[in-house]
C-alpha cells in the first residue's frame, strides 16, 4: 500500500486505468450509528460530470449524483461497521473493516483500490491511499457520495424513530443539540458507548 500526497493529474489518470475501485467512508465522528463506507467502480464509457468530495456538495446535488452513480457505475457496494464493532475495535479499525466489506461486496473484482486518506486496510489487492482523494479522484468522489447519502438517509430513519434527538439535522455528530438530547433522554442502543460524551454519561 502506497500513500500519495499532492497527487498530480497525470498520477490520477494513470491510477484510474482499468477496473479501479474508489473507496471512502462517512461517519467516523458521530456519536451514533454505523460507520459507512462505499466502494465504486466507474464506467469509463459513461462519465459522470460534477463528482466531488461529498462534503463540498449540496444535499440536492448529492442526491442527484447518487442516482446517476447508481445508474452508470459498473458496480458499487456499501460496507459498514456497527456501534458494537466500533466500541470493540475502535473507530479506526472498524472503519478499515467496513472498507474491506465494501470492496468484498463488489460484483466485480477490481485490479486495484484507491482510498481517500492516508491509511488502507489489506484488501488482498494493490491499493493506494490518496490524501484528499475524495476531491481529486472520480471513483473516490463517487464512493464518498454513495456513503454520505446512504448514512444521511439512515439518520433520517433514526430521526423518525427518535425525533427528540434531532438526528435528521445533526446526523449524529457531537453538536450542542445532540449533547442536550443525550442528557435529557439518555443513551440509545444505537449510540457508540466508547465515545467520550456517551461513555461519560453512562459513567455518571
Short mmCIF file of C-alpha atoms in Angstrom, two decimals:
data_model
loop_
_atom_site.label_atom_id
_atom_site.label_comp_id
_atom_site.label_asym_id
_atom_site.label_seq_id
_atom_site.Cartn_x
_atom_site.Cartn_y
_atom_site.Cartn_z
CA UNK A 1 0.00 0.00 0.00
CA UNK A 2 1.36 3.38 -1.01
CA UNK A 3 0.34 6.74 0.43
CA UNK A 4 0.22 9.57 -2.09
CA UNK A 5 0.22 13.21 -1.06
CA UNK A 6 -0.16 16.07 -3.55
CA UNK A 7 -1.25 13.74 -6.32
CA UNK A 8 -0.82 15.10 -9.85
CA UNK A 9 -3.35 14.92 -12.68
CA UNK A 10 -1.03 12.54 -14.51
CA UNK A 11 -0.95 10.23 -11.48
CA UNK A 12 -4.74 10.34 -11.19
CA UNK A 13 -5.06 9.39 -14.85
CA UNK A 14 -2.53 6.59 -14.54
CA UNK A 15 -4.02 5.10 -11.37
CA UNK A 16 -7.57 5.31 -12.75
CA UNK A 17 -6.94 2.99 -15.70
CA UNK A 18 -8.77 -0.35 -15.78
CA UNK A 19 -11.05 -1.81 -13.13
CA UNK A 20 -10.27 0.52 -10.24
CA UNK A 21 -12.41 0.77 -7.12
CA UNK A 22 -12.62 4.07 -5.28
CA UNK A 23 -13.30 3.78 -1.54
CA UNK A 24 -14.33 6.34 1.06
CA UNK A 25 -16.02 6.47 4.47
CA UNK A 26 -18.57 8.62 6.22
CA UNK A 27 -19.37 8.72 9.90
CA UNK A 28 -16.17 8.39 11.88
CA UNK A 29 -17.04 11.38 14.06
CA UNK A 30 -20.69 10.86 15.05
CA UNK A 31 -21.75 9.53 18.43
CA UNK A 32 -24.43 7.27 16.96
CA UNK A 33 -24.94 4.77 14.17
CA UNK A 34 -22.73 2.77 11.85
CA UNK A 35 -19.58 3.99 10.15
CA UNK A 36 -20.48 3.61 6.48
CA UNK A 37 -18.11 3.02 3.58
CA UNK A 38 -18.64 2.62 -0.14
CA UNK A 39 -16.65 1.14 -3.00
CA UNK A 40 -17.37 2.22 -6.59
CA UNK A 41 -16.02 1.07 -9.94
CA UNK A 42 -16.93 3.70 -12.52
CA UNK A 43 -17.57 3.00 -16.20
CA UNK A 44 -15.06 4.97 -18.32
CA UNK A 45 -17.55 4.91 -21.20
CA UNK A 46 -20.22 6.62 -19.08
CA UNK A 47 -18.53 9.56 -17.35
CA UNK A 48 -20.33 11.48 -14.61
CA UNK A 49 -19.93 15.25 -14.52
CA UNK A 50 -19.59 17.16 -11.27
CA UNK A 51 -18.19 14.47 -8.99
CA UNK A 52 -16.51 15.91 -5.91
CA UNK A 53 -15.96 15.40 -2.21
CA UNK A 54 -19.50 14.84 -0.86
CA UNK A 55 -18.94 17.45 1.87
CA UNK A 56 -18.49 20.12 -0.81
CA UNK A 57 -21.82 19.35 -2.49
CA UNK A 58 -25.32 20.45 -1.52
CA UNK A 59 -27.73 17.79 -0.32
CA UNK A 60 -29.78 18.17 -3.52
CA UNK A 61 -26.68 17.78 -5.70
CA UNK A 62 -25.53 14.73 -3.73
CA UNK A 63 -28.90 13.06 -4.21
CA UNK A 64 -28.83 13.68 -7.97
CA UNK A 65 -25.28 12.35 -8.27
CA UNK A 66 -26.14 9.37 -6.08
CA UNK A 67 -28.83 8.36 -8.57
CA UNK A 68 -26.50 8.91 -11.51
CA UNK A 69 -23.72 6.84 -9.93
CA UNK A 70 -26.16 4.01 -9.21
CA UNK A 71 -27.25 4.12 -12.86
CA UNK A 72 -23.88 4.50 -14.57
CA UNK A 73 -21.25 2.79 -12.40
CA UNK A 74 -20.08 -0.68 -13.41
CA UNK A 75 -20.75 -1.68 -9.81
CA UNK A 76 -20.80 -0.30 -6.29
CA UNK A 77 -21.24 -1.67 -2.78
CA UNK A 78 -21.70 -0.35 0.74
CA UNK A 79 -19.86 -1.68 3.79
CA UNK A 80 -20.39 -0.80 7.40
CA UNK A 81 -19.36 -1.44 10.97
CA UNK A 82 -21.87 -1.28 13.79
CA UNK A 83 -21.65 0.74 17.01
CA UNK A 84 -20.84 -2.50 18.86
CA UNK A 85 -17.97 -3.20 16.47
CA UNK A 86 -16.74 0.40 16.80
CA UNK A 87 -16.77 0.04 20.59
CA UNK A 88 -14.94 -3.29 20.40
CA UNK A 89 -12.34 -2.47 17.76
CA UNK A 90 -12.06 1.36 17.97
CA UNK A 91 -13.23 3.67 15.20
CA UNK A 92 -10.11 3.38 13.04
CA UNK A 93 -10.09 -0.41 12.90
CA UNK A 94 -13.87 -0.53 12.48
CA UNK A 95 -13.56 1.85 9.51
CA UNK A 96 -10.89 -0.35 7.93
CA UNK A 97 -13.15 -3.39 8.41
CA UNK A 98 -16.07 -1.55 6.79
CA UNK A 99 -13.87 -0.67 3.81
CA UNK A 100 -12.85 -4.31 3.40
CA UNK A 101 -16.51 -5.31 3.49
CA UNK A 102 -17.43 -2.77 0.80
CA UNK A 103 -14.71 -3.97 -1.59
CA UNK A 104 -15.51 -7.63 -0.89
CA UNK A 105 -19.18 -6.98 -1.73
CA UNK A 106 -18.43 -5.61 -5.23
CA UNK A 107 -19.84 -7.76 -8.03
CA UNK A 108 -16.61 -7.22 -10.00
CA UNK A 109 -13.11 -7.76 -8.59
CA UNK A 110 -11.06 -4.60 -9.09
CA UNK A 111 -7.47 -4.66 -10.27
CA UNK A 112 -6.61 -2.05 -7.64
CA UNK A 113 -8.19 0.05 -4.92
CA UNK A 114 -7.86 3.80 -4.33
CA UNK A 115 -8.75 5.02 -0.83
CA UNK A 116 -9.32 8.51 0.48
CA UNK A 117 -6.90 9.45 3.26
CA UNK A 118 -3.55 8.17 4.45
CA UNK A 119 -4.39 4.63 5.56
CA UNK A 120 -5.58 1.50 3.82
CA UNK A 121 -6.60 -1.91 5.11
CA UNK A 122 -5.39 -5.08 3.44
CA UNK A 123 -7.74 -5.84 0.56
CA UNK A 124 -5.57 -8.59 -0.87
CA UNK A 125 -5.25 -6.27 -3.88
CA UNK A 126 -2.88 -3.46 -4.87
CA UNK A 127 -4.02 -0.28 -3.14
CA UNK A 128 -3.11 3.39 -2.81
CA UNK A 129 -4.20 5.78 -0.08
CA UNK A 130 -4.58 9.25 -1.58
CA UNK A 131 -4.66 12.27 0.69
CA UNK A 132 -7.70 14.42 -0.18
CA UNK A 133 -8.54 11.85 -2.84
CA UNK A 134 -12.29 12.42 -2.41
CA UNK A 135 -11.92 15.74 -4.21
CA UNK A 136 -9.35 14.62 -6.78
CA UNK A 137 -10.16 11.09 -7.96
CA UNK A 138 -13.56 10.49 -9.58
CA UNK A 139 -14.05 6.97 -8.24
CA UNK A 140 -13.28 8.09 -4.68
CA UNK A 141 -15.59 11.09 -5.07
CA UNK A 142 -18.34 8.72 -6.20
CA UNK A 143 -17.70 6.48 -3.17
CA UNK A 144 -17.88 9.47 -0.82
CA UNK A 145 -21.27 10.43 -2.30
CA UNK A 146 -22.68 6.89 -2.04
CA UNK A 147 -21.51 6.59 1.58
CA UNK A 148 -22.71 10.06 2.59
CA UNK A 149 -26.20 9.75 1.09
CA UNK A 150 -26.59 6.23 2.48
CA UNK A 151 -25.69 7.29 6.00
CA UNK A 152 -27.74 10.51 5.90
CA UNK A 153 -30.79 8.50 4.86
CA UNK A 154 -30.21 6.13 7.77
CA UNK A 155 -30.05 9.08 10.14
CA UNK A 156 -33.38 10.30 8.75
CA UNK A 157 -34.88 6.88 9.55
CA UNK A 158 -33.41 7.01 13.07
CA UNK A 159 -34.85 10.50 13.42
CA UNK A 160 -38.33 9.14 12.71
CA UNK A 161 -37.88 6.56 15.47
CA UNK A 162 -36.41 9.07 17.97
CA UNK A 163 -37.46 12.58 16.83
CA UNK A 164 -36.47 14.13 20.16
CA UNK A 165 -32.75 13.61 19.37
CA UNK A 166 -32.69 15.66 16.15
CA UNK A 167 -30.72 13.11 14.10
CA UNK A 168 -32.06 14.42 10.78
CA UNK A 169 -30.36 17.75 11.48
CA UNK A 170 -27.04 16.88 13.11
CA UNK A 171 -26.67 13.35 11.63
CA UNK A 172 -25.43 12.06 14.97
CA UNK A 173 -22.43 14.37 15.20
CA UNK A 174 -21.45 15.81 18.61
CA UNK A 175 -23.37 19.09 18.43
CA UNK A 176 -24.75 21.05 21.38
CA UNK A 177 -28.27 19.92 20.44
CA UNK A 178 -27.15 16.29 20.49
CA UNK A 179 -25.46 16.72 23.88
CA UNK A 180 -28.63 18.27 25.30
CA UNK A 181 -30.80 15.45 23.94
CA UNK A 182 -28.43 12.85 25.38
CA UNK A 183 -28.55 14.50 28.78
CA UNK A 184 -32.34 14.75 28.70
CA UNK A 185 -33.37 11.47 27.08
CA UNK A 186 -30.42 9.18 27.72
CA UNK A 187 -28.30 6.84 25.64
CA UNK A 188 -29.82 4.72 22.85
CA UNK A 189 -28.75 1.25 21.76
CA UNK A 190 -27.50 2.91 18.56
CA UNK A 191 -25.06 5.17 20.42
CA UNK A 192 -21.34 4.41 20.44
CA UNK A 193 -20.63 3.66 24.09
CA UNK A 194 -16.85 4.09 23.78
CA UNK A 195 -17.08 7.70 22.56
CA UNK A 196 -16.29 10.07 25.41
CA UNK A 197 -19.56 12.06 25.65
CA UNK A 198 -21.61 8.85 25.70
CA UNK A 199 -19.16 6.97 27.94
CA UNK A 200 -19.05 9.84 30.43
CA UNK A 201 -22.85 10.00 30.56
CA UNK A 202 -23.09 6.27 31.21
CA UNK A 203 -20.46 6.53 33.96
CA UNK A 204 -22.49 9.01 35.98
#
